[in-house]
XYZ file of C-alpha atoms in Angstrom:
732
model
C -17.296 21.600 -5.430
C -14.373 23.259 -4.562
C -11.905 20.095 -3.166
C -9.317 19.104 -4.592
C -10.941 16.013 -5.178
C -13.283 17.918 -7.096
C -10.919 19.275 -9.293
C -9.739 15.986 -10.404
C -13.214 15.175 -11.079
C -14.421 18.410 -12.791
C -11.414 17.267 -14.905
C -13.225 14.365 -15.300
C -13.284 10.579 -14.868
C -13.578 10.855 -18.635
C -10.460 12.765 -18.349
C -9.117 10.037 -16.147
C -10.179 7.093 -18.793
C -8.601 9.046 -21.329
C -5.388 9.034 -19.967
C -5.374 4.822 -18.305
C -6.486 3.978 -22.235
C -3.175 5.921 -23.537
C -0.685 3.774 -21.430
C -2.718 0.139 -22.290
C -2.063 -0.817 -25.316
C -2.367 0.931 -28.966
C -2.851 4.284 -28.992
C -6.318 6.339 -30.555
C -8.240 2.681 -30.962
C -10.404 2.675 -27.357
C -11.560 6.460 -28.286
C -11.750 5.225 -31.908
C -14.086 2.566 -31.348
C -15.884 3.699 -28.904
C -16.988 7.047 -30.503
C -18.782 4.702 -33.642
C -19.893 2.505 -30.652
C -23.578 2.108 -33.316
C -21.207 0.576 -35.336
C -18.562 -1.864 -33.576
C -20.329 -2.626 -30.682
C -23.942 -4.885 -29.170
C -25.393 -4.415 -25.744
C -25.173 -7.871 -23.720
C -27.560 -8.839 -20.939
C -24.149 -10.652 -18.722
C -25.216 -12.661 -16.663
C -24.785 -17.172 -16.068
C -21.358 -17.260 -17.880
C -18.185 -17.233 -17.115
C -15.810 -14.191 -18.354
C -11.687 -13.413 -18.211
C -10.979 -9.960 -16.064
C -7.682 -8.151 -16.946
C -6.645 -7.444 -13.421
C -4.598 -4.620 -13.768
C -6.730 -3.146 -16.343
C -9.865 -3.289 -13.303
C -7.939 -2.537 -10.175
C -7.161 0.913 -11.758
C -10.303 1.436 -12.679
C -11.896 0.866 -9.766
C -9.612 3.302 -8.405
C -9.886 5.904 -10.578
C -13.665 6.355 -10.861
C -15.073 5.598 -7.336
C -14.814 9.036 -5.830
C -11.681 7.412 -3.410
C -9.050 8.933 -2.135
C -5.734 9.786 -5.115
C -4.145 12.767 -2.445
C -3.784 11.353 0.847
C -1.899 8.426 -0.674
C -4.651 5.889 -0.430
C -7.862 4.987 1.696
C -7.089 1.671 1.377
C -10.377 0.105 3.317
C -12.531 2.516 0.910
C -11.005 1.319 -2.145
C -11.428 -3.015 -0.633
C -15.410 -1.871 -0.179
C -15.193 -1.081 -3.756
C -13.841 -3.985 -4.556
C -15.983 -5.878 -3.315
C -19.358 -4.771 -3.972
C -18.094 -5.143 -7.534
C -17.798 -8.492 -7.238
C -20.989 -8.901 -5.123
C -22.854 -7.579 -7.899
C -20.961 -10.715 -10.585
C -22.105 -13.105 -8.438
C -25.607 -12.075 -8.213
C -26.222 -12.707 -12.093
C -24.290 -15.906 -11.486
C -20.367 -14.555 -13.805
C -18.461 -16.362 -12.299
C -14.833 -13.459 -12.871
C -11.133 -15.524 -13.208
C -8.412 -12.333 -12.312
C -5.573 -12.927 -14.359
C -2.604 -10.829 -12.939
C 0.404 -8.934 -15.120
C 3.598 -10.259 -13.829
C 6.658 -9.012 -14.115
C 8.511 -7.977 -16.982
C 9.579 -10.634 -19.782
C 13.213 -11.433 -20.475
C 13.725 -9.022 -23.222
C 12.258 -6.215 -21.144
C 10.805 -5.032 -24.550
C 8.440 -2.463 -22.284
C 11.282 -0.666 -20.496
C 11.486 2.606 -22.737
C 6.983 2.780 -22.473
C 7.768 2.377 -18.592
C 9.611 5.101 -18.186
C 6.770 7.055 -20.069
C 4.242 5.887 -17.643
C 7.171 6.369 -15.095
C 7.755 9.804 -16.092
C 4.052 10.742 -16.642
C 3.274 9.213 -13.002
C 5.491 12.647 -11.493
C 3.955 14.591 -13.154
C 0.606 13.819 -12.379
C 1.782 13.528 -8.431
C 3.123 16.234 -8.274
C 0.108 18.072 -9.928
C -1.832 15.894 -6.661
C 0.612 17.693 -4.782
C -0.143 21.315 -4.840
C -4.181 20.524 -4.788
C -4.968 20.073 -8.819
C -6.104 17.220 -10.220
C -4.198 13.835 -11.006
C -4.198 10.315 -10.928
C -1.574 8.236 -9.446
C -2.484 4.665 -7.927
C -1.344 4.524 -3.695
C 1.540 2.495 -3.709
C -0.363 -0.729 -1.851
C -3.204 -1.196 -4.366
C -2.170 -4.202 -6.032
C -1.536 -5.926 -2.237
C -4.517 -4.562 -1.509
C -6.425 -6.120 -4.442
C -4.884 -9.896 -3.773
C -5.906 -9.641 -0.383
C -9.374 -9.079 -0.851
C -9.710 -11.223 -3.555
C -8.499 -14.018 -1.083
C -10.941 -13.008 1.256
C -13.605 -13.565 -1.485
C -12.207 -16.730 -2.783
C -12.372 -15.039 -6.374
C -10.235 -17.656 -8.614
C -7.417 -15.668 -10.127
C -3.543 -15.778 -11.615
C -0.216 -13.732 -11.831
C 0.759 -15.227 -15.227
C 4.599 -14.868 -15.605
C 5.438 -11.406 -17.360
C 2.266 -9.395 -19.466
C -1.110 -11.600 -19.191
C -3.029 -10.642 -22.126
C -2.104 -12.934 -24.449
C -2.663 -15.540 -22.182
C -6.472 -14.134 -21.190
C -7.159 -14.076 -24.909
C -5.710 -18.013 -25.110
C -8.184 -18.695 -21.867
C -11.052 -16.823 -23.350
C -11.298 -18.972 -26.720
C -10.594 -22.018 -24.374
C -13.786 -21.273 -22.538
C -15.458 -18.988 -24.929
C -16.409 -16.948 -22.670
C -15.789 -12.765 -22.650
C -12.982 -10.654 -21.822
C -13.719 -7.513 -19.509
C -10.731 -4.969 -19.572
C -9.716 -1.653 -20.684
C -6.773 -2.313 -22.473
C -7.689 -1.626 -26.366
C -4.798 -4.670 -27.787
C -8.179 -6.217 -27.239
C -10.274 -5.345 -29.961
C -6.728 -6.773 -31.681
C -7.509 -10.015 -29.976
C -9.654 -12.370 -31.964
C -11.730 -13.108 -29.432
C -15.006 -15.677 -29.695
C -17.021 -14.841 -26.610
C -16.199 -10.882 -27.378
C -14.402 -8.033 -25.545
C -16.264 -5.411 -22.895
C -14.642 -2.654 -21.806
C -14.641 -2.017 -18.677
C -16.283 1.923 -18.553
C -19.245 0.472 -20.299
C -19.286 -2.293 -17.863
C -23.032 -0.681 -15.528
C -22.446 -2.842 -12.554
C -23.463 -0.787 -9.845
C -26.674 -1.174 -12.506
C -27.458 -4.802 -12.065
C -30.766 -4.850 -13.356
C -33.957 -8.274 -13.721
C -35.191 -9.866 -16.601
C -38.583 -9.221 -16.735
C -41.082 -12.130 -16.352
C -37.458 -14.570 -14.605
C -36.033 -12.822 -11.945
C -32.822 -13.248 -13.600
C -30.692 -10.181 -12.951
C -28.022 -9.115 -15.283
C -25.442 -6.446 -15.269
C -25.981 -4.047 -18.414
C -22.718 -3.968 -20.719
C -21.127 -3.268 -24.363
C -19.563 -6.059 -26.348
C -16.525 -4.761 -29.538
C -17.308 -6.819 -32.323
C -13.954 -7.711 -34.235
C -16.337 -8.955 -37.290
C -18.258 -5.672 -37.418
C -15.026 -3.820 -37.555
C -13.654 -5.815 -40.450
C -16.520 -5.428 -42.275
C -17.266 -1.913 -42.033
C -13.742 -1.605 -43.585
C -14.757 -3.517 -46.945
C -14.547 -7.056 -44.682
C -10.487 -6.560 -44.436
C -8.604 -9.605 -43.239
C -8.286 -9.909 -39.006
C -4.718 -10.734 -39.719
C -4.275 -7.595 -40.903
C -5.134 -5.751 -37.262
C -2.113 -6.442 -35.450
C 0.315 -4.534 -38.210
C -2.133 -1.973 -37.561
C -1.677 -2.428 -33.826
C 1.998 -1.558 -34.857
C 1.684 1.205 -36.777
C -0.674 3.140 -34.425
C 2.052 2.435 -31.459
C 1.600 -0.390 -28.915
C 3.613 -0.517 -25.843
C 6.630 -2.295 -27.491
C 6.667 -0.049 -30.821
C 7.251 3.131 -31.029
C 9.799 3.694 -33.845
C 10.972 6.967 -35.495
C 10.876 5.212 -38.900
C 7.108 3.801 -38.525
C 6.752 7.933 -38.525
C 8.874 8.046 -41.272
C 6.158 5.847 -43.224
C 3.092 7.392 -42.066
C 4.579 11.015 -43.189
C 5.089 9.916 -46.824
C 1.987 6.960 -47.576
C -1.129 8.916 -48.476
C -3.754 7.776 -46.153
C -7.455 7.493 -48.036
C -9.019 10.467 -47.921
C -12.145 11.025 -45.122
C -9.983 10.533 -42.614
C -9.371 14.363 -41.941
C -13.147 14.008 -40.718
C -12.532 12.365 -37.365
C -11.624 13.900 -34.560
C -8.053 14.226 -33.061
C -4.730 13.956 -34.909
C -5.362 10.131 -33.085
C -8.444 9.201 -34.716
C -6.679 10.449 -38.387
C -4.095 8.011 -38.054
C -6.271 5.097 -36.564
C -8.484 5.758 -39.761
C -6.776 6.800 -42.191
C -4.616 3.401 -41.353
C -7.956 1.011 -41.196
C -8.824 2.621 -44.590
C -5.423 2.074 -45.749
C -4.679 -1.597 -44.654
C -8.244 -3.094 -46.174
C -6.785 -2.254 -49.448
C -4.667 -5.318 -48.555
C -4.874 -9.703 -48.859
C -3.064 -10.282 -46.211
C -0.772 -8.497 -43.786
C 2.575 -9.756 -45.425
C 2.106 -7.550 -48.685
C 1.010 -5.004 -46.577
C 4.780 -5.090 -44.508
C 6.278 -4.850 -47.948
C 4.415 -1.821 -48.466
C 5.417 -0.210 -45.346
C 9.050 -1.544 -45.799
C 9.284 0.155 -49.310
C 8.594 4.045 -48.051
C 11.844 3.170 -45.412
C 15.588 3.338 -46.000
C 16.990 0.345 -47.262
C 19.931 -0.104 -45.105
C 16.790 0.136 -41.425
C 14.495 -2.094 -43.307
C 15.539 -5.286 -42.121
C 16.111 -4.296 -38.373
C 12.229 -2.968 -38.774
C 10.764 -6.166 -40.023
C 12.387 -8.091 -37.462
C 11.337 -6.030 -35.574
C 7.085 -5.371 -36.987
C 7.168 -9.135 -37.007
C 8.131 -10.270 -33.384
C 6.032 -7.094 -32.406
C 2.826 -8.694 -34.423
C 2.930 -11.884 -32.849
C 2.464 -10.497 -30.084
C -0.954 -11.565 -30.958
C -0.968 -14.976 -31.700
C -1.988 -17.470 -28.816
C -0.333 -18.363 -26.015
C 1.113 -21.032 -25.376
C 0.416 -20.944 -21.945
C -2.693 -23.076 -20.644
C -4.186 -21.010 -17.449
C -6.866 -23.323 -17.281
C -4.345 -25.510 -15.979
C -4.181 -23.475 -13.219
C -7.382 -23.001 -12.580
C -8.893 -26.604 -12.537
C -5.137 -27.783 -10.884
C -3.453 -25.546 -9.115
C -0.751 -25.212 -11.435
C 0.614 -24.503 -14.864
C 3.457 -24.612 -17.309
C 5.024 -21.201 -18.921
C 7.341 -22.191 -21.063
C 9.667 -18.582 -20.679
C 9.721 -19.155 -16.891
C 10.805 -23.278 -17.058
C 14.042 -21.993 -18.908
C 15.303 -20.262 -16.068
C 15.738 -22.339 -13.610
C 13.589 -20.801 -10.844
C 13.295 -22.857 -8.197
C 9.695 -24.431 -8.225
C 8.268 -22.502 -5.308
C 9.478 -19.301 -6.600
C 7.330 -19.923 -9.924
C 4.363 -21.453 -7.820
C 4.263 -18.403 -5.228
C 4.242 -16.033 -8.411
C 1.784 -17.978 -10.076
C -0.594 -17.761 -6.890
C 0.326 -13.889 -5.946
C 2.305 -14.417 -3.261
C 5.355 -12.929 -4.384
C 5.225 -9.446 -6.283
C 6.433 -8.862 -9.778
C 9.243 -6.329 -8.350
C 10.647 -9.372 -7.031
C 10.131 -10.863 -10.391
C 11.847 -8.432 -11.929
C 14.551 -8.277 -9.551
C 15.185 -11.526 -10.050
C 14.957 -12.114 -14.270
C 16.549 -8.356 -14.800
C 18.194 -7.405 -11.884
C 16.439 -4.327 -12.665
C 12.986 -2.330 -10.837
C 10.891 0.567 -10.894
C 10.167 2.231 -7.646
C 6.665 3.385 -8.337
C 6.260 7.623 -6.821
C 3.759 8.297 -4.869
C 1.821 12.162 -3.709
C 4.984 13.028 -2.101
C 6.969 16.437 -1.617
C 8.777 16.161 -5.314
C 11.553 19.092 -3.670
C 12.859 15.680 -1.116
C 14.829 13.112 -2.185
C 12.488 10.099 -3.515
C 10.439 8.420 -0.675
C 11.317 5.135 -1.848
C 15.532 5.532 -0.513
C 14.540 5.397 3.070
C 13.776 2.032 2.144
C 16.908 0.778 0.150
C 18.181 -1.587 3.188
C 15.828 -3.614 3.089
C 15.737 -4.268 -0.713
C 19.422 -4.521 -0.483
C 18.802 -7.461 1.681
C 15.538 -8.510 -0.697
C 18.668 -8.476 -3.449
C 20.944 -10.523 -1.580
C 18.447 -13.050 -1.465
C 17.918 -13.467 -5.290
C 21.243 -12.916 -6.291
C 22.492 -16.049 -7.269
C 19.200 -17.513 -7.855
C 20.216 -19.900 -10.963
C 22.860 -19.734 -12.988
C 20.581 -19.636 -16.137
C 19.678 -16.634 -15.474
C 22.850 -14.454 -16.478
C 23.052 -12.044 -19.071
C 19.145 -13.219 -20.184
C 18.431 -9.295 -20.688
C 19.019 -7.824 -23.299
C 20.191 -4.589 -21.547
C 23.533 -4.361 -20.623
C 24.368 -6.281 -17.255
C 24.838 -4.073 -13.947
C 28.789 -3.864 -13.267
C 29.103 -6.095 -9.628
C 28.057 -9.310 -9.742
C 25.350 -8.145 -6.624
C 24.404 -5.266 -8.041
C 21.289 -4.400 -9.043
C 19.102 -1.537 -11.112
C 16.223 0.870 -10.231
C 15.202 3.300 -12.435
C 13.048 6.152 -8.909
C 12.412 9.953 -9.173
C 15.083 12.134 -9.641
C 13.305 14.940 -8.517
C 10.416 15.205 -11.334
C 12.189 13.258 -13.936
C 13.711 9.788 -13.460
C 17.358 8.416 -13.154
C 18.715 5.055 -12.711
C 20.952 3.964 -9.876
C 22.888 0.972 -9.271
C 22.611 -0.657 -6.336
C 24.788 -3.334 -4.470
C 23.559 -6.175 -3.093
C 23.534 -7.307 0.648
C 26.040 -10.111 1.119
C 24.270 -12.725 3.199
C 25.245 -15.810 5.043
C 25.906 -19.208 2.885
C 22.382 -21.011 4.714
C 20.136 -18.300 2.747
C 22.483 -17.393 0.090
C 20.304 -20.486 -1.915
C 16.678 -19.218 -2.792
C 16.012 -23.224 -3.103
C 15.865 -24.657 -0.152
C 15.151 -20.441 1.425
C 11.964 -22.044 2.847
C 13.370 -24.957 3.964
C 15.210 -23.649 6.783
C 13.159 -22.719 10.634
C 10.385 -20.075 10.905
C 12.880 -19.090 14.215
C 15.967 -18.535 10.961
C 13.536 -16.922 8.746
C 11.915 -14.173 11.320
C 15.394 -13.173 12.579
C 16.701 -12.299 9.315
C 13.622 -10.584 8.954
C 14.061 -8.901 12.052
C 17.737 -8.110 10.927
C 16.703 -6.497 7.795
C 13.966 -4.518 9.850
C 16.614 -3.429 12.680
C 13.889 -5.018 15.656
C 14.672 -6.876 18.237
C 11.986 -10.296 18.914
C 10.922 -8.912 22.129
C 10.234 -5.725 21.233
C 7.183 -7.496 19.799
C 6.518 -9.891 21.979
C 3.383 -8.105 23.044
C 1.965 -6.881 20.014
C -0.690 -8.988 18.544
C 0.671 -11.333 15.647
C -2.038 -9.194 13.096
C 0.200 -5.963 13.609
C 3.894 -7.130 13.885
C 5.215 -6.713 10.955
C 3.440 -3.407 10.709
C 5.069 -1.965 14.395
C 8.401 -3.684 13.221
C 8.317 -1.772 9.635
C 7.704 1.178 11.948
C 10.425 0.678 14.072
C 12.684 0.684 10.879
C 11.082 3.576 9.934
C 11.574 5.536 13.347
C 15.223 4.190 12.900
C 15.556 5.168 8.627
C 13.544 8.398 7.760
C 15.251 11.121 6.130
C 12.336 13.247 6.382
C 11.810 14.528 10.245
C 9.270 12.324 12.173
C 7.482 13.754 14.974
C 5.272 12.619 17.488
C 1.836 13.122 15.592
C 3.184 11.127 13.002
C 3.388 8.132 14.912
C 0.546 8.802 17.107
C -1.468 8.939 13.746
C -0.704 6.190 11.864
C -0.629 4.128 15.127
C -4.808 5.466 15.999
C -5.180 4.287 12.513
C -4.347 0.182 13.432
C -7.349 0.888 16.004
C -9.692 1.194 13.084
C -10.010 -2.140 11.811
C -10.255 -3.694 15.157
C -13.071 -1.349 16.321
C -15.214 -1.802 13.099
C -15.399 -5.316 13.654
C -16.485 -5.047 17.709
C -18.560 -1.975 16.850
C -20.070 -2.959 13.724
C -19.992 -6.110 12.866
C -23.184 -8.143 13.293
C -24.069 -10.650 16.098
C -24.307 -10.511 19.516
C -23.537 -6.736 20.981
C -20.637 -7.872 23.095
C -21.183 -8.316 27.608
C -24.983 -8.140 26.960
C -26.955 -11.297 26.979
C -29.943 -11.595 24.566
C -29.270 -8.288 22.605
C -28.349 -9.196 18.960
C -26.911 -5.203 17.075
C -28.470 -4.820 13.411
C -26.716 -2.158 11.171
C -25.063 0.513 12.837
C -27.058 1.884 15.872
C -30.016 -0.298 17.360
C -29.539 -3.367 19.342
C -32.880 -5.282 19.564
C -34.090 -8.992 20.324
C -33.742 -9.460 24.433
C -34.082 -12.753 25.052
C -33.661 -14.517 28.582
C -30.389 -14.685 30.976
C -27.753 -17.007 29.920
C -25.250 -19.582 31.798
C -23.008 -16.616 32.465
C -25.028 -15.086 34.714
C -26.437 -11.740 35.543
C -25.117 -8.487 34.204
C -25.631 -4.771 33.862
C -26.305 -3.786 30.953
C -24.312 -0.336 32.114
C -21.492 -2.262 32.435
C -21.404 -4.246 29.601
C -22.992 -1.733 27.166
C -21.445 0.796 28.160
C -17.577 -0.982 26.514
C -19.631 -1.549 23.337
C -20.227 1.543 23.100
C -17.405 3.207 23.758
C -15.887 1.403 21.211
C -18.458 2.557 18.783
C -18.265 6.216 19.341
C -14.451 5.704 19.483
C -14.948 3.905 15.833
C -17.143 6.434 13.959
C -14.891 9.769 16.166
C -12.043 8.294 14.503
C -14.077 7.932 10.735
C -15.431 11.135 11.312
C -11.473 12.656 11.682
C -10.279 11.457 8.028
C -9.388 14.853 6.795
C -11.035 16.025 3.921
C -10.340 15.976 0.199
C -8.557 19.990 -0.521
C -5.845 22.240 -1.216
C -3.762 22.699 2.053
C -2.558 19.327 1.725
C 1.117 18.992 4.511
C 3.797 18.156 2.486
C 5.835 17.412 5.120
C 3.539 14.578 6.559
C 2.162 13.395 3.117
C 6.068 12.872 2.331
C 6.665 11.167 5.558
C 4.330 9.234 5.409
C 5.026 8.123 1.677
C 8.250 6.806 3.225
C 6.422 4.769 5.973
C 3.949 3.255 2.789
C 7.703 2.511 0.566
C 9.499 0.360 4.081
C 5.655 -1.175 4.782
C 5.777 -1.925 1.028
C 9.706 -3.591 0.942
C 8.781 -5.563 4.271
C 5.396 -6.727 3.276
C 7.474 -8.102 -0.316
C 10.561 -9.380 1.607
C 8.232 -11.127 4.749
C 6.604 -12.808 1.377
C 10.056 -14.064 -0.228
C 10.642 -15.804 3.820
C 7.310 -17.215 2.961
C 5.612 -15.493 5.740
C 6.909 -16.146 9.128
C 5.023 -12.953 10.484
C 1.648 -12.776 9.464
C 0.470 -11.158 6.862
C -1.286 -8.138 8.010
C -4.825 -6.984 6.433
C -3.923 -3.469 4.840
C -7.290 -2.595 5.268
C -6.551 -1.997 9.009
C -2.666 -0.451 8.923
C -3.293 2.312 6.304
C -5.531 5.130 5.627
C -4.008 7.737 4.266
C -7.115 10.544 4.851
C -7.560 9.293 8.003
C -3.312 9.415 9.200
C -3.235 13.446 7.770
C -7.116 14.018 9.502
C -6.149 12.782 13.028
C -2.224 14.791 12.124
C -4.102 17.759 12.490
C -6.718 16.639 14.915
C -3.433 15.941 17.049
C -1.602 19.089 16.252
C -4.764 21.720 17.265
C -7.264 20.137 19.453
C -6.953 16.348 20.128
C -4.319 14.578 21.799
C -4.454 10.359 21.280
C -4.971 9.566 25.324
C -8.495 12.375 25.412
C -9.272 10.615 22.260
C -9.187 6.703 23.468
C -10.254 7.672 27.198
C -14.054 6.489 26.107
C -12.519 2.703 25.263
C -10.215 1.698 27.015
C -9.567 -1.755 25.268
C -7.981 0.146 22.110
C -5.954 2.884 25.273
C -4.575 -0.899 25.738
C -3.554 -1.646 22.499
C -2.358 1.746 21.693
C -0.502 1.826 24.922
C 1.215 -1.561 23.043
C 2.145 -0.501 20.289
C 3.706 2.864 21.404
C 5.376 1.278 23.552
C 6.971 -0.995 21.030
C 8.112 1.613 18.435
C 9.320 4.130 21.317
C 12.354 1.795 21.923
C 13.743 1.935 18.192
C 12.429 5.841 18.198
C 15.589 8.565 18.517
C 14.977 9.446 22.082
C 14.429 13.428 21.324
C 10.242 12.238 19.710
C 9.120 11.858 23.011
C 10.536 14.209 24.284
C 8.253 17.839 25.655
C 7.430 20.846 23.978
C 8.238 22.401 26.800
C 9.713 21.765 30.734
C 6.821 20.041 32.832
C 5.452 21.516 36.108
C 5.448 18.769 38.791
C 1.777 19.552 39.342
C 1.288 18.337 35.194
C 3.822 15.024 36.370
C 1.389 13.810 39.006
C -1.360 14.292 37.357
C 0.569 12.288 34.474
C 1.614 10.046 36.570
C -2.298 9.594 38.439
C -3.626 9.272 34.960
C -0.953 6.412 34.081
C -2.102 4.666 37.011
C -5.315 4.785 36.640
C -4.667 3.338 33.752
C -3.302 0.624 34.913
C -5.875 -0.265 37.067
C -8.810 -0.134 34.628
C -6.721 -2.658 31.797
C -6.507 -4.361 34.955
C -10.464 -4.959 35.488
C -10.973 -5.780 31.979
C -8.227 -8.116 31.990
C -10.660 -10.089 34.470
C -13.951 -9.234 32.501
C -11.996 -10.364 29.390
C -11.995 -13.674 30.958
C -15.071 -14.670 31.323
C -15.570 -14.476 27.354
C -13.040 -16.847 26.840
C -13.360 -17.631 22.847
C -15.996 -15.323 22.227
C -15.095 -11.997 23.959
C -15.290 -10.206 21.063
C -13.258 -6.871 22.455
C -10.319 -9.858 22.195
C -9.562 -7.946 19.155
C -8.568 -5.521 20.795
C -6.700 -6.771 23.675
C -2.830 -7.728 23.538
C -0.478 -10.332 25.505
C 1.346 -9.703 28.563
C 0.198 -6.008 28.635
C 1.183 -5.575 32.019
C 5.332 -4.515 30.541
C 3.510 -2.045 28.128
C 1.669 -0.073 30.914
C 4.821 1.882 31.979
C 4.852 3.933 28.587
C 0.618 5.129 28.810
C 2.381 8.570 30.073
C 4.277 9.202 26.602
C 0.770 8.969 24.273
């Protein structure tokens, strides 16, 4: 493979897995135990059981191991297909999944240093991808897409208030079922049902038990007992100390390095692969000589200067407590729809906020802003020489911060970090060139009736929608003709056109809007059921139409006329699918940065809409953006194709596109739609005639649509009040 994606794969999924494991849990432990899989793992035929899934680990694993686009900003439709197939494999084996997602950072913000290190690593990875080399960076909205798929498949899930590991362990032990994750912390937890690593969970290889027909997923299960037996029957209670001495997400102290440089590790450790394995194996051998953690901890402290022993003891003990059972009972949420989190209850937050966080209806970004007044803005595959793409959405974030600024008096000075200098200020960790910086951002001061977070959802839908659209700088009338499922993306696009720092060109906008047609087109062209407009014909697969039966109450139809509409939708769908940019060198950094800015606007528009209890319908993100499609369409529109030419064979799609381009034009800079060169009168006449013909076609289609009220699958591509949109058709 000579492509960029090929380079990523040639560096290997093992490389990506190693990168992922280094930022999850205990350094070197997972690779160590997997190198000794015969000693520490047992083979499982997993079926007919509950399983607790670490959601953060799962969506990263599926994103990085499924040959998905990572260079163009994310093919969310392809990712959603992979997620759906994963859960279908579980359902086929009667495995009942319960997904547990991390929430925001806890009130101590003790992982901030680790999170900053990860942010720096992600910047280097994103830069590598942007110049055509390998790398692993999750697209910006991957988590939101994952949650949407869970909702669509009705997979039970919960979002914890902060980090989920202890809550996962506690729930799994309550139900006596295994945990599925990539996090090596689960090698330390004493799990009754065991720990199944994701990289040996063969969900793509569902097998059948001979003679019974029962289906199962081959997996491996880590045995903590086997690990302890291998090291002289060591006490399990010593393993949390192993975690903090190896270095985990919470502890990375120079004084620990001082201890390791002084202690004499038992012989034989140097034979293992790499320094990390040397450390893990040496520490396991060393710890196995102690009866319990107190004795071993005293020996650690003896190697340190006396003045630092007290502080180090306190930190190490607190870190070891992270491996104890949680007080949270997630089973209450899965059984009754609510649960109590002691850490959250003590903050005095509104009940509706806690409930929305648990259901994944509010993002951890909101939780971090609310609890810590500190957020982290994740880097995308963007132009590193340009200002970070999140700058364009700053005014939206300031409105979000304004809504959260006075949430609870108990939140004041709760974080161990120094509070921002102004009462309405928030900290943002963001990319600055190829490093990170922390910026102070002032929240917007909002009217009094919007300042009480506890009563925000009591405002009328009209009031909440007005605040949302004011933040997005869009007049309500602009969105009136737009279908409900696209109102928020179009409102965000209007905002983006007004605020974008990178220069937006017409083909960028056209590519985004054409991409928004693909979801409805796929439903029309490839969905199961009756072929639209052809009585008695049924679609099976992508191309075959079979099974003629008699006439219907609607009377006879012209097969050519009605069938042509379906054929047009199918052809356009395949044309757009074929327009996707292949992975490889030659990424257009200007287009990439422009689309990154648009995604930042969509992300914050989505979060603000969620915080306002969804005054606009939340869009299906898999139908809104595909990075490879947007980049591929940009290339076509710059070379051989025009938007009007692409849509000519499907009038319904052209009708919707013209409505969307008209809505966005009202907010775009005037020069965006200026012709590249002065048009002669003949071209103008042709364009005018084309516009008139388009109006006539739309009128005819609208008449046909009335014959199928409620049953026309082309209704997915129809919009209301289209007469007012048609004036803009020549702009496409």
